[in-house]
Tab-separated table of C-alpha atoms in Angstrom:
chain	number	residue	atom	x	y	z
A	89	UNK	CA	121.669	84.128	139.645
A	90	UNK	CA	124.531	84.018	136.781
A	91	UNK	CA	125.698	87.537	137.706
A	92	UNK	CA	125.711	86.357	141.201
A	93	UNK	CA	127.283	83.583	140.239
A	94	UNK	CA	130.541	85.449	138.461
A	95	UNK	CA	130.356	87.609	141.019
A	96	UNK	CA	130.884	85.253	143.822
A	97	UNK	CA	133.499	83.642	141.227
A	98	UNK	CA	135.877	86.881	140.667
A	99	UNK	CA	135.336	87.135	144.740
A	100	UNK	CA	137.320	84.001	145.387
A	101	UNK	CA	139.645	84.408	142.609
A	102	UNK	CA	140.720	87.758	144.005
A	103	UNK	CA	140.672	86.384	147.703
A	104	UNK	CA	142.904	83.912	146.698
A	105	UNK	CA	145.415	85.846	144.635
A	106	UNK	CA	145.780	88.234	147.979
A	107	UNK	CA	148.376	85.904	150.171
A	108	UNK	CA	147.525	88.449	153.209
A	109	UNK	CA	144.249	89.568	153.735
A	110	UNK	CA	143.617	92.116	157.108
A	111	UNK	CA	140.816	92.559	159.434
A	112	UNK	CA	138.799	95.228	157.367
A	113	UNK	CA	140.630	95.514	154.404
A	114	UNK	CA	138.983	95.464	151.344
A	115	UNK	CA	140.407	94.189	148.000
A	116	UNK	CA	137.649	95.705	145.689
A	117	UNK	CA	136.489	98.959	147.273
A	118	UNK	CA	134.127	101.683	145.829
A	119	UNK	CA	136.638	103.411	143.649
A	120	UNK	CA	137.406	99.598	141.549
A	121	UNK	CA	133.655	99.484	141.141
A	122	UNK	CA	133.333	103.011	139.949
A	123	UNK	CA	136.393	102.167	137.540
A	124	UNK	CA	134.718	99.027	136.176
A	125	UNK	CA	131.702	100.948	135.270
A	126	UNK	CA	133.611	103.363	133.336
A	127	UNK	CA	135.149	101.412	131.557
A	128	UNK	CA	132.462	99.499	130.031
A	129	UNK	CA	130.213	102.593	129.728
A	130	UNK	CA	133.293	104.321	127.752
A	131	UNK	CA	133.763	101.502	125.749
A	132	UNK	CA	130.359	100.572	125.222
A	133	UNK	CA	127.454	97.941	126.468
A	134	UNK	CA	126.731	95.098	124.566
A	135	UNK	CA	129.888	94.229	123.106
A	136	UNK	CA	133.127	92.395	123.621
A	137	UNK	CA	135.124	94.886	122.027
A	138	UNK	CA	133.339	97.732	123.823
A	139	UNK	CA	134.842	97.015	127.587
A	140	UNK	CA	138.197	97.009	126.275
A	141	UNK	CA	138.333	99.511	124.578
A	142	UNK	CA	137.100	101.491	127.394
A	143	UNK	CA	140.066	99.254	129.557
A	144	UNK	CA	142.996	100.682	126.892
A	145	UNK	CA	141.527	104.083	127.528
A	146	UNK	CA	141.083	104.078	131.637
A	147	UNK	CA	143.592	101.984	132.415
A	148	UNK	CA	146.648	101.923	129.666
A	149	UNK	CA	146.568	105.808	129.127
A	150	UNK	CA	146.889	106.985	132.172
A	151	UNK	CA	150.379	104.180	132.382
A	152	UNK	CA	151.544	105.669	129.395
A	153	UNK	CA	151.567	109.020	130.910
A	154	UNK	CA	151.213	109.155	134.152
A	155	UNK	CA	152.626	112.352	135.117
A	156	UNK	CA	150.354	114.274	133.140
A	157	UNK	CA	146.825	115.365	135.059
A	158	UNK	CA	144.945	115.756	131.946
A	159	UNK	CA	145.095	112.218	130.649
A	160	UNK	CA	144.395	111.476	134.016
A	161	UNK	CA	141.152	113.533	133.983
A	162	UNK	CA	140.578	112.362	130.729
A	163	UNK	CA	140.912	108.587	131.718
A	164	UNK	CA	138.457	109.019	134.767
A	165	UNK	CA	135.540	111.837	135.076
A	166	UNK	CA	136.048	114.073	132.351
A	167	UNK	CA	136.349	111.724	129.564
A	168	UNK	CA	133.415	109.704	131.309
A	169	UNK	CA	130.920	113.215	130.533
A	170	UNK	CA	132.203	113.607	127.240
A	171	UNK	CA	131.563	110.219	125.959
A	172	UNK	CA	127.804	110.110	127.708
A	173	UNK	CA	127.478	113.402	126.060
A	174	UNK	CA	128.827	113.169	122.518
A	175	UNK	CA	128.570	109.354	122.051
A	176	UNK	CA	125.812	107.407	124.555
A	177	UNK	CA	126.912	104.079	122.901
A	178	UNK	CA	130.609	104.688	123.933
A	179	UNK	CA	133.568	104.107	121.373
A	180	UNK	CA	131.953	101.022	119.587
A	181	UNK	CA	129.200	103.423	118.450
A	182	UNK	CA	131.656	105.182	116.707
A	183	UNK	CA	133.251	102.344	115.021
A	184	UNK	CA	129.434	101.115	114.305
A	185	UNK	CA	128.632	104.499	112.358
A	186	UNK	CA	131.943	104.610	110.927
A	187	UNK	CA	131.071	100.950	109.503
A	188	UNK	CA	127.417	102.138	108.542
A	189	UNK	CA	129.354	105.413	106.484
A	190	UNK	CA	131.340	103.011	104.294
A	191	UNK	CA	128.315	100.470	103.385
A	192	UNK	CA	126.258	103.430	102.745
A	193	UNK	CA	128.765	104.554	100.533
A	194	UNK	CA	129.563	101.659	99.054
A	195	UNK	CA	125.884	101.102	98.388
A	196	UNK	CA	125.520	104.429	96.676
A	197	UNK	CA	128.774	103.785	94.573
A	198	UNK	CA	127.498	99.591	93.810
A	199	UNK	CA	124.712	98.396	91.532
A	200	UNK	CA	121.339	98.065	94.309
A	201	UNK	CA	121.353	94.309	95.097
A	202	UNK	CA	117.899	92.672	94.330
A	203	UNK	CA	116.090	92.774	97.903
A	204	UNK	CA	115.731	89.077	98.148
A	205	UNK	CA	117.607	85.456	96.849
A	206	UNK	CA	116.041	83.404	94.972
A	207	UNK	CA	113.359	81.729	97.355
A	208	UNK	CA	113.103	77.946	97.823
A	209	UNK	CA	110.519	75.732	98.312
A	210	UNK	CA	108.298	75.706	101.135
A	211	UNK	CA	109.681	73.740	104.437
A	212	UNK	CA	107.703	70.475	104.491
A	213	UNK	CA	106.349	71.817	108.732
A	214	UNK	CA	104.444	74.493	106.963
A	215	UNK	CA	103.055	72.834	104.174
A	216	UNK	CA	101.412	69.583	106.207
A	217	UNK	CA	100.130	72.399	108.377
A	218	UNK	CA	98.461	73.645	105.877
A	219	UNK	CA	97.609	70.542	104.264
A	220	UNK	CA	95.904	69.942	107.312
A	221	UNK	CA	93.614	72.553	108.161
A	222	UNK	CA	91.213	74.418	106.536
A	223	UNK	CA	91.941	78.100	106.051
A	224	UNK	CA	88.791	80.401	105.844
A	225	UNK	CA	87.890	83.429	107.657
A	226	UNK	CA	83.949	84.434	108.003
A	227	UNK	CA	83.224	87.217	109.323
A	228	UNK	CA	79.466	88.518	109.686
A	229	UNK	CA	77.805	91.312	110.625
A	230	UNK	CA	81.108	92.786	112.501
A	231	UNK	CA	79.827	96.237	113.959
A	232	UNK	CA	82.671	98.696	116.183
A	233	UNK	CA	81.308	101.688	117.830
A	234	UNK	CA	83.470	104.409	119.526
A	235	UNK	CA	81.603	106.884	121.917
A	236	UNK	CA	79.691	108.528	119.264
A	237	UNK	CA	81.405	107.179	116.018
A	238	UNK	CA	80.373	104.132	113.746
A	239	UNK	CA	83.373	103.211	112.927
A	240	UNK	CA	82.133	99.842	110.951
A	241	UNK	CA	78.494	98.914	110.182
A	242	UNK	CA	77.127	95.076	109.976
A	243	UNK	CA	80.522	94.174	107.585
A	244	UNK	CA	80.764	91.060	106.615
A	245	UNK	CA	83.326	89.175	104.137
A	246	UNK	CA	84.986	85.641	103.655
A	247	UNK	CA	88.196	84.817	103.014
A	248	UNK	CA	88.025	80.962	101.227
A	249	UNK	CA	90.931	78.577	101.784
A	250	UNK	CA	94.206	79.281	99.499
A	251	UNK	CA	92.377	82.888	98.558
A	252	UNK	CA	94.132	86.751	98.760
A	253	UNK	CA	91.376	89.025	99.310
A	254	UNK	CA	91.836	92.719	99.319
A	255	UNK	CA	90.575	95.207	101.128
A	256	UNK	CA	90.804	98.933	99.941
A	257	UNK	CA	89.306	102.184	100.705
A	258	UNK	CA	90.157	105.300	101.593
A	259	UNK	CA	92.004	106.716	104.971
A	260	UNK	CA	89.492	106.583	107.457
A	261	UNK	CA	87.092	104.208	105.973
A	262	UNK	CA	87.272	101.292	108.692
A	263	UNK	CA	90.204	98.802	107.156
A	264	UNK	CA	92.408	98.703	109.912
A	265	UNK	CA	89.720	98.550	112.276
A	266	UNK	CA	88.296	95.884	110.640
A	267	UNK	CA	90.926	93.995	111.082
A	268	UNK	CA	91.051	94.953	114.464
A	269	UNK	CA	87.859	93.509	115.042
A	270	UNK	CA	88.892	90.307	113.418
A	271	UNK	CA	91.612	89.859	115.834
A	272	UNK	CA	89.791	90.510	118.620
A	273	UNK	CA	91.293	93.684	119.769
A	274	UNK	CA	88.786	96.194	119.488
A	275	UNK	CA	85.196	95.587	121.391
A	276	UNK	CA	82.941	94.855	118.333
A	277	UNK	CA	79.468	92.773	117.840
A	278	UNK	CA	79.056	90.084	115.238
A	279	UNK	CA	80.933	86.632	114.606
A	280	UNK	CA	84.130	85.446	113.445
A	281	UNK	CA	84.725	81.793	112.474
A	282	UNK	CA	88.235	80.525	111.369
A	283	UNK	CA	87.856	76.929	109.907
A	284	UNK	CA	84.499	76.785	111.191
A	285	UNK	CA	85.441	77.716	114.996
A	286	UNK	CA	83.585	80.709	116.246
A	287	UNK	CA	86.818	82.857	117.617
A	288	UNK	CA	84.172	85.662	118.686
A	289	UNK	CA	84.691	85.361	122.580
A	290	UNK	CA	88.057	84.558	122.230
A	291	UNK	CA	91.005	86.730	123.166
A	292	UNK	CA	93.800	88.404	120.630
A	293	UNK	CA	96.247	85.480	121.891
A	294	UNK	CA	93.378	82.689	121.705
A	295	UNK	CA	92.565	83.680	118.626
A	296	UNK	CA	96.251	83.744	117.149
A	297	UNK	CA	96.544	80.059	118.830
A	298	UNK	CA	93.911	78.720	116.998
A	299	UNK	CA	95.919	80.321	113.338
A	300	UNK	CA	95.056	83.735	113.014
A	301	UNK	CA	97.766	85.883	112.115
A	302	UNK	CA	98.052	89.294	112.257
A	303	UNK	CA	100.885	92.021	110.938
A	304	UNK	CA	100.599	95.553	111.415
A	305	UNK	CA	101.714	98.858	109.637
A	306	UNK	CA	104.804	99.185	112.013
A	307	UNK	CA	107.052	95.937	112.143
A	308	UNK	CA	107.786	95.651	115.567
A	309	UNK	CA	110.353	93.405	116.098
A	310	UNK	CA	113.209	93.097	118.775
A	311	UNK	CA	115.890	95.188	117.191
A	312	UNK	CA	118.616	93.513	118.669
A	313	UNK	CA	117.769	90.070	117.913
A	314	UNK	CA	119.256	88.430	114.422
A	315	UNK	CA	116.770	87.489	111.410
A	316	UNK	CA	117.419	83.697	112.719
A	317	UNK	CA	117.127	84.222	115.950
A	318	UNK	CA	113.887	85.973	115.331
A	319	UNK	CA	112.199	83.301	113.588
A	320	UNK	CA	113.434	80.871	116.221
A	321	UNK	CA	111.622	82.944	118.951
A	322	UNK	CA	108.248	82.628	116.683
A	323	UNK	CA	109.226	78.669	116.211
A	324	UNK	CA	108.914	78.769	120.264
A	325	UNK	CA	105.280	77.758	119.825
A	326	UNK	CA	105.949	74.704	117.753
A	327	UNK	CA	108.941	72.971	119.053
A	328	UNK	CA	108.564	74.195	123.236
A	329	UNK	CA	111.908	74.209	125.117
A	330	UNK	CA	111.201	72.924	128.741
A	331	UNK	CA	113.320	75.968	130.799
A	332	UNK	CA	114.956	73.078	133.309
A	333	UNK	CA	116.012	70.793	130.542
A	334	UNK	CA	117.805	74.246	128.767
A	335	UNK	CA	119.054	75.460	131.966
A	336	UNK	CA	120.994	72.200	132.492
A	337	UNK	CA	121.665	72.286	128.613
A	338	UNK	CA	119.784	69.086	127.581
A	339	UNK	CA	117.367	70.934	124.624
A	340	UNK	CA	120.214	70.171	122.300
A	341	UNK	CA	117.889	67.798	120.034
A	342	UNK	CA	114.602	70.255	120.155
A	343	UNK	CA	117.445	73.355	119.525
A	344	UNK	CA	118.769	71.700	116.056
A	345	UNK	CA	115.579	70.759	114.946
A	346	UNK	CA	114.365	74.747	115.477
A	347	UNK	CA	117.306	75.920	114.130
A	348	UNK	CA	116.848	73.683	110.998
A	349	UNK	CA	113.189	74.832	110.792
A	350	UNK	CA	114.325	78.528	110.914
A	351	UNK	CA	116.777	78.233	107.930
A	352	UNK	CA	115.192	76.324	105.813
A	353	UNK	CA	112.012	79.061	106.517
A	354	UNK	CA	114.265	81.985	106.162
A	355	UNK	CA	115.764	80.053	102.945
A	356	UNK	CA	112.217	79.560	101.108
A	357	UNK	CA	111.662	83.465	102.218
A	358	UNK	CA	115.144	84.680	100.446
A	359	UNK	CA	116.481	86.103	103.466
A	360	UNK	CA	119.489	83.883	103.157
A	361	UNK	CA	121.864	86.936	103.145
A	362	UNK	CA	120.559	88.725	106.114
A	363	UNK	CA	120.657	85.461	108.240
A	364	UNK	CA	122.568	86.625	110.888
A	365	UNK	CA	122.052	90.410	110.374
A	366	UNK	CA	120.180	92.396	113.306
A	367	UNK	CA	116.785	93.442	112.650
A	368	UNK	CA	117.844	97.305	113.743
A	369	UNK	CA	119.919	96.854	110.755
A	370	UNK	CA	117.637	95.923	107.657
A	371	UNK	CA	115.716	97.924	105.747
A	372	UNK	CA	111.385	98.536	106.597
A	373	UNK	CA	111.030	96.493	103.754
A	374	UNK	CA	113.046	93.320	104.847
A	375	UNK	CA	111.851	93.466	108.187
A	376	UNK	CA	107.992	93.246	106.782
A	377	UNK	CA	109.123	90.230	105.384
A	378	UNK	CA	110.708	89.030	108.422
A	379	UNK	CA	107.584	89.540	110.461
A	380	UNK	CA	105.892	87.586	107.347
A	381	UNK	CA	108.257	84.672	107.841
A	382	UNK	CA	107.293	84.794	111.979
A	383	UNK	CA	103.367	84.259	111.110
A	384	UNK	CA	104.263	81.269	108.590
A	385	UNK	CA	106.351	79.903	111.654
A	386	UNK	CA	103.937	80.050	114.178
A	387	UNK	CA	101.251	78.282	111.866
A	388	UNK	CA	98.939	81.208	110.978
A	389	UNK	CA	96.245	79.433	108.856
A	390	UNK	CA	94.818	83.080	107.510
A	391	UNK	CA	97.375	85.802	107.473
A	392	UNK	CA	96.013	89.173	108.259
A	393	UNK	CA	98.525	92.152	106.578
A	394	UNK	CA	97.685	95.419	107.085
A	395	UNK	CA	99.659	97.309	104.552
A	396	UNK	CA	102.784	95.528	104.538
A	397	UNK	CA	104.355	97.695	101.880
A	398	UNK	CA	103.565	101.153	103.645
A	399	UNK	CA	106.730	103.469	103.905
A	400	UNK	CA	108.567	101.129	101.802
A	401	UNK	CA	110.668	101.923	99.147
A	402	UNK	CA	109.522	101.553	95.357
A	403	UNK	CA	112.129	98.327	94.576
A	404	UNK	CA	110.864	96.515	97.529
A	405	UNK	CA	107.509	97.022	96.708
A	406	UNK	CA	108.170	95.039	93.530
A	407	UNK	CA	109.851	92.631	95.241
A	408	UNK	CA	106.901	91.551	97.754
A	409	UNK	CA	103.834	91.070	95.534
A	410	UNK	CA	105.725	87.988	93.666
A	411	UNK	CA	106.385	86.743	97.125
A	412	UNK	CA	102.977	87.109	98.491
A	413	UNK	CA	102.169	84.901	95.134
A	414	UNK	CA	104.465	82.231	96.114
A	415	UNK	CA	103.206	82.072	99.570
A	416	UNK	CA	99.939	81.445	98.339
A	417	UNK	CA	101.256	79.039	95.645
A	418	UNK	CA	103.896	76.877	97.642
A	419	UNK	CA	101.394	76.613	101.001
A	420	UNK	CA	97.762	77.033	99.901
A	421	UNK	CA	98.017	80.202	102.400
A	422	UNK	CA	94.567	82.177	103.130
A	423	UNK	CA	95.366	86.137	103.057
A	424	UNK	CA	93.363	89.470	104.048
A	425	UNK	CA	95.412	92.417	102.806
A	426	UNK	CA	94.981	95.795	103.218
A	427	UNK	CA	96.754	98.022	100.756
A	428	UNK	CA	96.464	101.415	99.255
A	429	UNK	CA	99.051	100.344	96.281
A	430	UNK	CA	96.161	99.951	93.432
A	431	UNK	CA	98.592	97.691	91.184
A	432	UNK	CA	99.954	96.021	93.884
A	433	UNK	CA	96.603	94.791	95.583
A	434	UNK	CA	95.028	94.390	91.694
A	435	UNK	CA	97.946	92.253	91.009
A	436	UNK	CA	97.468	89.460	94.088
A	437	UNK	CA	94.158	89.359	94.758
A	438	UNK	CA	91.686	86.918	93.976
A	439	UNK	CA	88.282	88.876	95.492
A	440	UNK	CA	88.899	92.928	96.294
A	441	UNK	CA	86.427	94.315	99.402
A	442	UNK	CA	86.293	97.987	99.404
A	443	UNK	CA	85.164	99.709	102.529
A	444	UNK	CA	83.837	103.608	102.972
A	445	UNK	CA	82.829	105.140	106.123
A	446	UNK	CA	82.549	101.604	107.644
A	447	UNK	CA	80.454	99.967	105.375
A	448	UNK	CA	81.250	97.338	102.255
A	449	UNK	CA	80.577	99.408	99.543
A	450	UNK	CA	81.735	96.893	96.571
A	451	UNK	CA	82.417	93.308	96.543
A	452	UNK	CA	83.914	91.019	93.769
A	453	UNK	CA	86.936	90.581	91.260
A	454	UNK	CA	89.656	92.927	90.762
A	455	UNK	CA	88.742	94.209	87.857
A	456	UNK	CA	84.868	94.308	88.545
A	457	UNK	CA	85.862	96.277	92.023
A	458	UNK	CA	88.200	98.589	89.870
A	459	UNK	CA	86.020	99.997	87.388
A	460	UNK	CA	83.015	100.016	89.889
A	461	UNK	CA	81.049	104.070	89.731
A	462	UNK	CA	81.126	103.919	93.568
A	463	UNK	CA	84.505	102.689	94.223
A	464	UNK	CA	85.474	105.320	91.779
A	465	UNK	CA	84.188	107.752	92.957
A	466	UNK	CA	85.327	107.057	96.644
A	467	UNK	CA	88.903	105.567	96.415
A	468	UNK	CA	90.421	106.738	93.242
A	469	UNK	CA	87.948	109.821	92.941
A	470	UNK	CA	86.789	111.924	89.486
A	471	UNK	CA	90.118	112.336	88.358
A	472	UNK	CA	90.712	110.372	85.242
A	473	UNK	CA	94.473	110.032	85.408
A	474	UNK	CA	93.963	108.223	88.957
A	475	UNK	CA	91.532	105.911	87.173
A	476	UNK	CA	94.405	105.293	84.764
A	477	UNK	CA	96.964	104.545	86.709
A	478	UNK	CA	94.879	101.944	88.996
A	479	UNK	CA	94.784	99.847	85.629
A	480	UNK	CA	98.555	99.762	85.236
């Protein structure tokens, strides 16, 4: 309706710069269509920079020379392959890599920033949210089957309000389909209360509704949405925009108080920095954190992280085990966390499950769990250097 809309605009702005117009004549034929796609493909889509660019080159270089058939051919069809071939994102992509060159450079060349601000406190909606509801996760008996394979057998664990429990094992061993099970999107037999509500027969998105959160080992996030605007999508679910009162632009009250909510979130986070950057642009790292910072702004009561630190790099590692601590410190938050970083997931939790070939193997503290014959022998294996290092 909008494109329609400027459509039928430019229309009667052209009509009405034409002081003649003749029976069949047309003022934008094929060939000024045609023209006003290359120019925006040239240029590039998505951008307000891109379509001139791609104007200067169709339009002003064929003025500047226009005796000369190459620039001609190099203005229209020609130059139209070449670009689609060499650059798909037309000239902005090469002024986008050109600017990625430089900060990489300059990044090598700098001292590494630290990955995060200093974080401040929590915002106040999160913490009466949790102040209000109780956060613990019991889960009993939880069997999944798969054709032939037991993939879990009768597990059962609790996560108490305010607690980090871990849950380790080796590749294979049921973690990730546990958690599967938990958020209901794997067929599985057994219960699964939140708060006391059985969430069993409930659906993946009935089951995040009533606060079950769930990350997994890819962040998947809309690339070409800002850190902001991000958290403002997952803020959707507390503060609803009615689509008639935004179409006729009268959210503005329920749109400041969202956008407040997001910064002061993305503030207590330490994302202050990359604000307004696009997710496409951070590092794996920063985005887990960002898809942390959606859970807490949807009002996950248990959070459900399924190794948030995989394929990230040593310094951010670091960097997100003091702010798991501070979630749990500032909010009372309830977490499940699967890891395979030994001093990482020593280092956070309260209680440590560890899970092999689908079955709790050991339960208790971190250290009990650690120097455990079974676990081990399973996670770490005979190796005494491996047992060494999972006491650092």
């Amino acid at each position: 309706a909008v494109a329609g809309g400027i459509a039928g605009l430019g229309g009667g702005l052209l009509g009405n710069a034409s002081r003649q117009i003749s029976s069949g004549e047309s003022l934008f034929g094929v060939e000024d269509s045609l023209q006003a796609v290359n120019m925006v493909v040239i240029g590039g889509l998505g951008s307000v920079i891109g379509p001139l660019l791609g104007a200067l080159w169709t339009l002003g270089l064929p003025a500047f020379f226009p005796d000369s058939n190459l620039i001609s051919l190099m203005a229209s069809s020609v130059g139209f392959l070449i670009v689609l071939m060499y650059f798909p994102g037309g000239f902005v992509q090469v002024a986008h890599n050109a600017r990625d060159a430089i900060i990489g450079w300059a990044e090598r060349r700098l001292v590494a920033l630290p990955l995060l601000d200093s974080p401040s406190s929590a915002p106040s909606f999160v913490r009466d949210l949790r102040a209000s509801l109780p956060a613990t996760l019991a889960v009993r008996d939880v069997s999944v089957r798969f054709g032939g394979l037991q993939a879990l057998r009768d597990v059962s664990i609790d996560v108490r309000d305010g607690e980090v429990v871990g849950l380790i094992g080796t590749n294979g061993a049921g973690k990730s389909t546990l958690m599967n099970a938990i958020g209901g999107f794997v067929p599985s037999t057994g219960s699964v209360e939140l708060g006391g509500t059985d969430l069993s027969a409930m659906r993946p998105t009935a089951r995040a509704r009533a606060g079950l959160g769930r990350t997994f080992q890819a962040a998947t996030l809309f690339p070409g949405l800002t850190v902001r605007e991000t958290v403002q999508v997952a803020l959707e679910s507390r503060y609803r925009s009615s689509f008639v009162r935004s179409a006729l632009f009268l959210d503005g009250a329920i749109e400041k108080r969202r956008s407040a909510a997001a910064d002061d979130l993305i503030d207590f986070l330490g994302l202050g920095r990359y604000a307004d950057s696009f997710i496409s642009d951070l590092s794996t790292g920063t985005r887990r954190i960002v898809e942390l910072g959606g859970l807490l702004a949807v009002g996950a009561r248990v959070l459900c992280l399924d190794e948030p630190t995989a394929g990230v790099a040593q310094r951010e590692t670091e960097a997100f085990g003091p702010l798991i601590v501070e979630i749990r410190r500032e909010m009372q938050a309830s977490m499940l966390v699967i890891e395979h970083d030994m001093p990482l997931i020593m280092s956070i939790s309260d209680r440590i499950y560890c899970l092999e070939a689908g079955s709790v193997i050991a339960e208790g503290e971190p250290d009990a769990v650690r120097n455990d014959p079974l676990v081990i022998a399973s996670y770490l294996g005979d190796d005494e250097r491996a047992i060494t290092r999972s006491h650092v």
